[in-house]
Short mmCIF file of C-alpha atoms in Angstrom, two decimals:
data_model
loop_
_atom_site.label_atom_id
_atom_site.label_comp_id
_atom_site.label_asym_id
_atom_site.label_seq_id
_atom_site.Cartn_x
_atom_site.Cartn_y
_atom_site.Cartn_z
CA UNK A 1 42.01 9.72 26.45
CA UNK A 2 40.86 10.61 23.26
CA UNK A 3 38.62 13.46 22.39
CA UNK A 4 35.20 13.49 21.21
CA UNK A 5 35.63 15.14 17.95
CA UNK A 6 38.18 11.85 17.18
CA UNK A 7 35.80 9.61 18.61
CA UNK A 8 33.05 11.15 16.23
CA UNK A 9 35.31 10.89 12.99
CA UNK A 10 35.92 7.14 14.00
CA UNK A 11 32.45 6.14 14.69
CA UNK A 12 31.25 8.13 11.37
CA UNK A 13 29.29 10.85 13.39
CA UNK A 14 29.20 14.25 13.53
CA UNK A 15 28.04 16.38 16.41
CA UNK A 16 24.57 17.34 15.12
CA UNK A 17 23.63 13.14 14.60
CA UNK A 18 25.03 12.17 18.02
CA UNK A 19 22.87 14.93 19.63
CA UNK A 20 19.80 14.09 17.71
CA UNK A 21 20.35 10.45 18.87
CA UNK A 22 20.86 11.42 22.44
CA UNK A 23 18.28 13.66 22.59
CA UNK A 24 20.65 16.58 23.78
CA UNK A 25 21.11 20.04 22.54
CA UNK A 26 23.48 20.83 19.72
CA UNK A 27 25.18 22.72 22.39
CA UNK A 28 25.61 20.12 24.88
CA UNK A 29 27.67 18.34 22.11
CA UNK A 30 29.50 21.54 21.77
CA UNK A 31 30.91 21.88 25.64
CA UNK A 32 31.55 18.07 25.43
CA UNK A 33 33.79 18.56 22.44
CA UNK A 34 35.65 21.73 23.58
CA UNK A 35 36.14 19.74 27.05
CA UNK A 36 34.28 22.46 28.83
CA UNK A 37 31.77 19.81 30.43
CA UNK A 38 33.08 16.42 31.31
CA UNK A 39 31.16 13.44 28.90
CA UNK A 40 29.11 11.82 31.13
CA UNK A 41 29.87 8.17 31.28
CA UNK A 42 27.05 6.23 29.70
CA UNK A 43 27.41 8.42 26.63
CA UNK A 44 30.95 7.56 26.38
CA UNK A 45 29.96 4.16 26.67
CA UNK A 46 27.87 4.28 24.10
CA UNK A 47 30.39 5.75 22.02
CA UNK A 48 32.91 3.08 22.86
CA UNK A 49 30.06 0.70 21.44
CA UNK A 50 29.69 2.81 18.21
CA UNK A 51 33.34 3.08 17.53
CA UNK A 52 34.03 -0.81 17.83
CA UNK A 53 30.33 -2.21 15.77
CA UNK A 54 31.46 -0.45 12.51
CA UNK A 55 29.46 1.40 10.08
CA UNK A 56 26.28 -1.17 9.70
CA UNK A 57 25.62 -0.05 13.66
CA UNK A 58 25.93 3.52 12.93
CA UNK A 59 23.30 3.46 10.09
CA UNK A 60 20.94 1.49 12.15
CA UNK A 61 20.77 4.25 14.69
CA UNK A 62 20.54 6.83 11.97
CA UNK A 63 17.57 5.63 10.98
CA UNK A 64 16.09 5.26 14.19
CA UNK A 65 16.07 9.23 14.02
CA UNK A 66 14.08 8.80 10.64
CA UNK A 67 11.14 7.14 12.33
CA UNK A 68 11.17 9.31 15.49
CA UNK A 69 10.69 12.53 14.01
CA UNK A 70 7.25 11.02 12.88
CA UNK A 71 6.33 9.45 16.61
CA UNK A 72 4.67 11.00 18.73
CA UNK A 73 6.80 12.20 21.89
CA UNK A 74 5.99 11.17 25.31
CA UNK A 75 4.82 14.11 27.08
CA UNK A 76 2.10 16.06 28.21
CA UNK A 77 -0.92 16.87 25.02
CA UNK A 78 -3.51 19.21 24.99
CA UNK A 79 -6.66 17.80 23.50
CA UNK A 80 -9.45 19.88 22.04
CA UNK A 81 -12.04 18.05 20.24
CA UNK A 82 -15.93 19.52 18.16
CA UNK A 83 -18.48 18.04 16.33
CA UNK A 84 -22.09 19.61 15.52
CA UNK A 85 -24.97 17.92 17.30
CA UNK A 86 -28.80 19.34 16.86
CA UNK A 87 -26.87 22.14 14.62
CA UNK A 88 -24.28 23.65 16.76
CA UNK A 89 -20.85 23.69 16.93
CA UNK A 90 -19.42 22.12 20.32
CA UNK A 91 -16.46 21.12 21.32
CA UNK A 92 -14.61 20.99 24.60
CA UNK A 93 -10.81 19.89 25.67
CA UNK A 94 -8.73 17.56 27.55
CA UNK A 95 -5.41 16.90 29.47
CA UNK A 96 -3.63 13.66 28.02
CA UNK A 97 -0.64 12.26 28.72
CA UNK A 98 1.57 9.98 26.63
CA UNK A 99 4.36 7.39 27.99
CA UNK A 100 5.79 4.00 26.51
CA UNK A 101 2.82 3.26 24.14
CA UNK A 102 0.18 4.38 26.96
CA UNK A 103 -2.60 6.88 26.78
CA UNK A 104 -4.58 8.20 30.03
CA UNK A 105 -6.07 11.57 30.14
CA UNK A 106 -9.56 13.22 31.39
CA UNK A 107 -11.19 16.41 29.93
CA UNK A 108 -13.14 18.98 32.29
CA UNK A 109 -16.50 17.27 32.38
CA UNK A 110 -15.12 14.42 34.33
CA UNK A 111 -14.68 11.90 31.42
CA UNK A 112 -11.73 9.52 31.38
CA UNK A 113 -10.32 7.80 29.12
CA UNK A 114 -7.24 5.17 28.44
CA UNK A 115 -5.49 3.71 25.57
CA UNK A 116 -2.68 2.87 23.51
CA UNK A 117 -0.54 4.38 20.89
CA UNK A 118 2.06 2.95 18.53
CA UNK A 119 3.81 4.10 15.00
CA UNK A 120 2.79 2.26 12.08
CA UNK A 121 6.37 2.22 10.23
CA UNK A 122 4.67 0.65 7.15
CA UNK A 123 2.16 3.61 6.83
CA UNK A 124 4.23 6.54 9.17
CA UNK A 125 1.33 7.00 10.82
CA UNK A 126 0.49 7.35 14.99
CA UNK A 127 -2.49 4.71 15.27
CA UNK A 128 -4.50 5.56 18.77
CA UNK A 129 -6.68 3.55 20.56
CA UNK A 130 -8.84 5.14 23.35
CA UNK A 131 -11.37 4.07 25.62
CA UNK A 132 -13.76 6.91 26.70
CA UNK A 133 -15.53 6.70 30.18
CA UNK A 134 -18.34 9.07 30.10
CA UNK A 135 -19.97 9.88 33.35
CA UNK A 136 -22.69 9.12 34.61
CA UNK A 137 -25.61 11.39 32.95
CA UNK A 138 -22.33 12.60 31.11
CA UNK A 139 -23.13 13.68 27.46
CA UNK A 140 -20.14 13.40 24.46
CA UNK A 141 -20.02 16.25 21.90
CA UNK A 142 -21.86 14.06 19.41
CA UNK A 143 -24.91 14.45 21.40
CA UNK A 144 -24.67 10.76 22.96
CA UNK A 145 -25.73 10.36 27.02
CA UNK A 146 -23.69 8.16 29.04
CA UNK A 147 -27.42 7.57 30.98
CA UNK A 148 -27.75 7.18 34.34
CA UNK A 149 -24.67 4.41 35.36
CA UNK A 150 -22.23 6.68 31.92
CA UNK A 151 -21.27 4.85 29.55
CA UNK A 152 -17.42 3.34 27.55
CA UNK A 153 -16.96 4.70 24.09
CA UNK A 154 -14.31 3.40 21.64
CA UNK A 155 -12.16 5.44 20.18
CA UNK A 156 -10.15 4.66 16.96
CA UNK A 157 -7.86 7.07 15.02
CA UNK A 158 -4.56 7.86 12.78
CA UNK A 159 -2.48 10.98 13.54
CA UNK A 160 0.17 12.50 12.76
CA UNK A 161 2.79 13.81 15.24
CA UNK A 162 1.77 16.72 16.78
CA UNK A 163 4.56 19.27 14.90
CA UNK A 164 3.04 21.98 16.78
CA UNK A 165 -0.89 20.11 16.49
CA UNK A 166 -2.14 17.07 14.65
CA UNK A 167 -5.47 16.93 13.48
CA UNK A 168 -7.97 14.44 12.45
CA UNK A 169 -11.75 13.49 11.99
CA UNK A 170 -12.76 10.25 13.91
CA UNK A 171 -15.99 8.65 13.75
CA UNK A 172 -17.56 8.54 17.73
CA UNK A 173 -20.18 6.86 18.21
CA UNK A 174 -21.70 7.71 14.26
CA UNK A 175 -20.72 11.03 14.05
CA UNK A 176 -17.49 12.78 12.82
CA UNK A 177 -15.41 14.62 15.63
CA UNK A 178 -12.44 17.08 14.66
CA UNK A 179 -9.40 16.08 17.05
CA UNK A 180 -6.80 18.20 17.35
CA UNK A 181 -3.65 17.42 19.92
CA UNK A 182 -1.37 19.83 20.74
CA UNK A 183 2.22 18.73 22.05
CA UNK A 184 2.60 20.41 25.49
CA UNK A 185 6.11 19.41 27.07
CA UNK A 186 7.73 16.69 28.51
CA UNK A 187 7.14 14.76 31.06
CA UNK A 188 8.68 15.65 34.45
CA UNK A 189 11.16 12.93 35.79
#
């Protein structure tokens, strides 16, 4: 059987660009190569694939890697949002999690909200879509009362991956809110 480091050279990789594109450590790479753990068997499939599709395959997962350090990651965000209503600063936070494009969360008033996410290649920007439950006789930071039977608020907004904490100002129902999301950790399997 041939060893990993040959396997590399063939496919055009080196051990820092397979582990990026596994999503390993650097490290796990390492014991892989010096034999010290055994390669588990989808990656050496995957390897086999690389080997035999040429360079043109190679380079297409390269620049996969490009456009994910920009996504966000799925995991676990902290949310803290402010705005100034009748002259004060308030804010408050939220719990939101992040898997395959989807967006539920609820902050510690008892809102909810859902939504999507995507990456705009074009414009390497995160573009979020939320909609905000308020409860009932719930009030947002902006001053606005979900009433008596709460109220849905959408949410639009462009952010950047959270490299430790994105930040942006969205408009909420007329009036500019600070956003700030914090990348917590992953998910748990």
């Amino acid at each position: 059987m041939q060893g990993l480091k040959d396997i590399l050279d063939q496919a055009g990789l080196k051990q820092a660009e397979l582990a990026r594109l596994l999503d390993v450590s650097p490290r796990t790479v390492s014991l892989w190569a010096t034999g010290d753990t055994a390669l588990p068997g989808p990656v050496a499939a995957y390897l086999r694939v690389m080997q035999s599709a040429g360079p043109e395959l190679v380079a297409q997962e390269l620049s996969r890697l490009e456009d994910r350090a920009l996504k966000f990651d799925e995991g676990i965000y902290g949310l803290s949002y402010s705005g100034e209503h009748a002259g004060l600063r308030e804010g408050g936070d939220a719990l939101a999690v992040l898997r395959a494009g989807k967006i539920f969360g609820s902050d510690r008033w008892g809102g909810i909200f859902s939504g999507s996410y995507h990456f705009d290649p074009k414009h390497q920007i995160n573009q979020v879509h939320v909609r905000v439950q308020v409860p009932p006789d719930g009030e947002l930071v902006t001053g606005f009362s979900g009433g008596q039977g709460g109220a849905t608020v959408d949410i639009v907004a462009e952010l950047e991956r959270a490299a430790p904490v994105a930040t942006a100002i969205v408009d909420v129902a007329g009036r500019p809110i600070e956003l700030k999301l914090k990348y917590l950790g992953p998910l748990p399997n």
